[in-house]
Every structure is written in C-alpha cells, then in structure tokens.
Amino acid sequence: MSEAIHKSVEKRRWLPHPLLSLVITAVWLLLVGSLSLGHILLALVLAWLLPWVCQTFWVYPVRIRGWVPLVRYAFLVLWNITVCNLTAARLVLGPVKNLRPAFFELPLDLTDPIAITVLANTITLTPGTVSANIAADRSHILIHGLHVPDVDAAIADIKQRYEAPLKDIF
C-alpha cells in the first residue's frame, strides 16, 4: 500500500460526516416509507458505512458558511427545476425553428472546487442547460443551452441566480 493511501486510511474517523449520516438516515426512511426497526437499523448502518467508506475520496473538505442560504438555495433550485421543466417542454413540443441552441462559456468568480461542482451540477439539473466542461484552471464552465437567444443575458442570469448565492454558502 502506498504511503499516501496508508496515511489516509490511518486518519479515518469513525463518524466522518455526522450531518451527511443524518441526511442519509432521513432520506432512506423517507424512501422506504417505513419506521420499522429493521429499516431504522438498516438506515443507521448505511448512514455510518457510506461516509466511512468514502471519506478517503473527499479530497476537499466541505465548509459551509451559511446554512440558511444553503436551504434557500435548495428551494430556489427545486423551484427553477419545476419552472424550467415546463419551459423546456413548451420549447421541445413547439416548432423547432424557434429554438436557438448555443454553447457559451460562463466565466467563474467562484474559486472553491466544491462550489464550482455544485454550480455545474445545478446547471445540468436545470432542464434546458447542460454543463459540458469545467476548465482545468477553473476559470469558466462550458454550457450548452437549448434556447439561448441572448448569451450575455444567459450568463448574467446564471451568475445572479446561482453563482452569487453559492458565494454566500461556500
């Protein structure tokens, strides 16, 4: 075993991410829809095992500066996913000639790799847009939009709607 891997295994904590464990427990119980003893025990085992096994892969520690902005951001993303689903459906079911697909680069003000990853995933989760590439120097994200009549407006919208709140969170 290499020395770096050996050191990372030595540093393993028994409960590396307590909040993540709590979320895994809650999500598992919500998904199975049961509070039986067996499901509770299975949820607790998974909530301990998954973060413990995966902790050596977490190169960058996640540091949240504000939990209220994080919750607000989560609701914003869920709302935007809903609205954009309806918009994308209207565009796809309408005349193809009305679509203005485009690739464009979003310059990043974010520097935290976790925040950049969350932004790229948020863009991809929102129907009608896909993060195609993150620059190696983390200076921009290449995005494909289903309907982008104005690239500058799309960039400004993403920066205001998603990037600005992520600066507060991370």
Short mmCIF file of C-alpha atoms in Angstrom, two decimals:
data_model
loop_
_atom_site.label_atom_id
_atom_site.label_comp_id
_atom_site.label_asym_id
_atom_site.label_seq_id
_atom_site.Cartn_x
_atom_site.Cartn_y
_atom_site.Cartn_z
CA MET A 1 0.00 0.00 0.00
CA SER A 2 1.41 3.43 -0.90
CA GLU A 3 2.32 5.80 1.90
CA ALA A 4 -0.32 8.39 0.95
CA ILE A 5 -3.10 5.80 0.97
CA HIS A 6 -1.78 4.34 4.21
CA LYS A 7 -1.84 7.78 5.88
CA SER A 8 -5.36 8.50 4.64
CA VAL A 9 -6.57 5.14 5.97
CA GLU A 10 -4.94 5.89 9.33
CA LYS A 11 -6.80 9.22 9.52
CA ARG A 12 -10.22 7.63 9.09
CA ARG A 13 -12.68 8.79 11.68
CA TRP A 14 -15.46 6.52 12.87
CA LEU A 15 -18.14 9.10 12.04
CA PRO A 16 -16.52 11.34 9.41
CA HIS A 17 -19.58 13.33 8.31
CA PRO A 18 -22.28 13.37 11.00
CA LEU A 19 -24.61 15.70 9.09
CA LEU A 20 -24.36 13.56 5.96
CA SER A 21 -25.12 10.50 8.09
CA LEU A 22 -28.22 12.22 9.42
CA VAL A 23 -29.35 13.10 5.89
CA ILE A 24 -28.76 9.54 4.65
CA THR A 25 -30.81 8.17 7.55
CA ALA A 26 -33.69 10.56 6.89
CA VAL A 27 -33.67 10.04 3.12
CA TRP A 28 -33.57 6.25 3.48
CA LEU A 29 -36.53 6.25 5.87
CA LEU A 30 -38.47 8.61 3.60
CA LEU A 31 -37.75 6.45 0.54
CA VAL A 32 -38.85 3.18 2.16
CA GLY A 33 -41.81 4.85 3.86
CA SER A 34 -41.49 2.74 6.97
CA LEU A 35 -40.31 3.26 10.53
CA SER A 36 -39.96 -0.43 11.33
CA LEU A 37 -37.00 -1.44 13.47
CA GLY A 38 -35.36 -3.24 10.55
CA HIS A 39 -35.49 -0.18 8.30
CA ILE A 40 -34.24 2.11 11.06
CA LEU A 41 -31.29 -0.22 11.73
CA LEU A 42 -30.52 -0.53 8.03
CA ALA A 43 -30.68 3.26 7.64
CA LEU A 44 -28.27 3.74 10.54
CA VAL A 45 -25.84 1.16 9.17
CA LEU A 46 -25.90 2.79 5.72
CA ALA A 47 -25.59 6.26 7.27
CA TRP A 48 -22.44 5.15 9.07
CA LEU A 49 -20.95 2.88 6.38
CA LEU A 50 -21.28 5.07 3.28
CA PRO A 51 -19.47 8.16 4.63
CA TRP A 52 -16.88 5.98 6.37
CA VAL A 53 -16.01 4.04 3.21
CA CYS A 54 -16.00 7.16 1.03
CA GLN A 55 -14.07 9.52 3.30
CA THR A 56 -10.71 8.82 1.62
CA PHE A 57 -12.17 10.13 -1.65
CA TRP A 58 -13.09 13.52 -0.18
CA VAL A 59 -10.02 15.49 -1.21
CA TYR A 60 -11.54 18.89 -0.46
CA PRO A 61 -13.33 19.40 2.84
CA VAL A 62 -16.77 20.93 2.55
CA ARG A 63 -17.04 24.15 4.51
CA ILE A 64 -20.48 25.72 4.64
CA ARG A 65 -20.51 29.36 5.76
CA GLY A 66 -24.26 29.71 5.99
CA TRP A 67 -26.96 27.10 6.44
CA VAL A 68 -29.85 29.49 5.85
CA PRO A 69 -28.52 30.47 2.39
CA LEU A 70 -27.99 26.76 1.64
CA VAL A 71 -31.61 25.91 2.42
CA ARG A 72 -32.78 28.95 0.43
CA TYR A 73 -30.58 27.83 -2.48
CA ALA A 74 -32.02 24.30 -2.36
CA PHE A 75 -35.58 25.66 -2.60
CA LEU A 76 -34.54 28.04 -5.40
CA VAL A 77 -33.07 25.15 -7.40
CA LEU A 78 -36.15 22.98 -6.86
CA TRP A 79 -38.40 25.83 -7.97
CA ASN A 80 -36.24 26.52 -11.05
CA ILE A 81 -36.21 22.84 -11.99
CA THR A 82 -40.01 22.86 -11.92
CA VAL A 83 -40.37 26.06 -13.93
CA CYS A 84 -37.66 25.09 -16.44
CA ASN A 85 -39.28 21.68 -16.97
CA LEU A 86 -42.42 23.43 -18.15
CA THR A 87 -40.44 25.88 -20.28
CA ALA A 88 -38.32 23.12 -21.85
CA ALA A 89 -41.44 21.05 -22.59
CA ARG A 90 -43.04 24.03 -24.31
CA LEU A 91 -39.90 24.62 -26.37
CA VAL A 92 -39.44 20.98 -27.35
CA LEU A 93 -43.09 20.50 -28.27
CA GLY A 94 -43.17 23.76 -30.24
CA PRO A 95 -41.73 24.48 -33.66
CA VAL A 96 -38.05 23.51 -33.90
CA LYS A 97 -37.29 26.65 -35.91
CA ASN A 98 -37.95 28.72 -32.76
CA LEU A 99 -35.10 27.07 -30.84
CA ARG A 100 -31.79 28.91 -30.54
CA PRO A 101 -29.38 26.33 -29.08
CA ALA A 102 -25.92 27.59 -28.19
CA PHE A 103 -22.69 26.73 -26.46
CA PHE A 104 -21.29 29.51 -24.28
CA GLU A 105 -18.65 29.97 -21.59
CA LEU A 106 -19.62 31.12 -18.12
CA PRO A 107 -16.69 32.97 -16.50
CA LEU A 108 -16.37 31.94 -12.86
CA ASP A 109 -15.89 34.14 -9.83
CA LEU A 110 -16.06 31.07 -7.59
CA THR A 111 -12.74 29.51 -6.57
CA ASP A 112 -13.80 26.71 -4.19
CA PRO A 113 -13.84 23.41 -6.11
CA ILE A 114 -16.91 22.17 -4.24
CA ALA A 115 -18.82 25.37 -5.04
CA ILE A 116 -17.85 25.09 -8.72
CA THR A 117 -19.03 21.47 -8.74
CA VAL A 118 -22.35 22.43 -7.15
CA LEU A 119 -22.80 25.19 -9.74
CA ALA A 120 -22.01 22.83 -12.64
CA ASN A 121 -24.43 20.24 -11.25
CA THR A 122 -27.13 22.85 -10.71
CA ILE A 123 -26.79 23.97 -14.32
CA THR A 124 -27.11 20.38 -15.52
CA LEU A 125 -30.07 19.64 -13.24
CA THR A 126 -31.96 22.61 -14.63
CA PRO A 127 -33.79 21.44 -17.78
CA GLY A 128 -32.61 23.15 -20.94
CA THR A 129 -28.98 23.56 -19.87
CA VAL A 130 -26.04 21.20 -19.53
CA SER A 131 -22.57 21.80 -18.12
CA ALA A 132 -20.33 20.39 -20.82
CA ASN A 133 -16.90 21.11 -19.34
CA ILE A 134 -15.15 22.83 -16.47
CA ALA A 135 -11.89 24.48 -17.50
CA ALA A 136 -8.78 22.88 -15.98
CA ASP A 137 -7.85 26.22 -14.40
CA ARG A 138 -11.44 26.59 -13.07
CA SER A 139 -11.86 29.90 -14.85
CA HIS A 140 -15.05 29.04 -16.72
CA ILE A 141 -17.70 26.41 -17.42
CA LEU A 142 -18.72 25.47 -20.95
CA ILE A 143 -22.52 25.30 -21.08
CA HIS A 144 -24.96 24.17 -23.73
CA GLY A 145 -28.37 25.80 -23.68
CA LEU A 146 -31.42 24.51 -25.51
CA HIS A 147 -32.70 28.02 -26.20
CA VAL A 148 -30.28 30.92 -25.77
CA PRO A 149 -31.42 33.96 -27.73
CA ASP A 150 -29.00 36.22 -25.81
CA VAL A 151 -25.75 34.71 -24.48
CA ASP A 152 -24.91 37.74 -22.32
CA ALA A 153 -28.35 37.62 -20.68
CA ALA A 154 -27.98 33.88 -20.03
CA ILE A 155 -24.56 34.42 -18.41
CA ALA A 156 -25.89 37.27 -16.26
CA ASP A 157 -28.90 35.18 -15.21
CA ILE A 158 -26.79 32.17 -14.14
CA LYS A 159 -24.31 34.37 -12.29
CA GLN A 160 -27.09 36.22 -10.43
CA ARG A 161 -29.38 33.26 -9.81
CA TYR A 162 -26.87 30.53 -8.92
CA GLU A 163 -23.29 31.77 -8.58
CA ALA A 164 -24.00 34.70 -6.25
CA PRO A 165 -25.83 32.57 -3.64
CA LEU A 166 -23.07 29.93 -3.82
CA LYS A 167 -20.53 32.61 -2.87
CA ASP A 168 -22.53 33.16 0.33
CA ILE A 169 -22.78 29.44 1.04
CA PHE A 170 -19.17 28.44 0.38
#
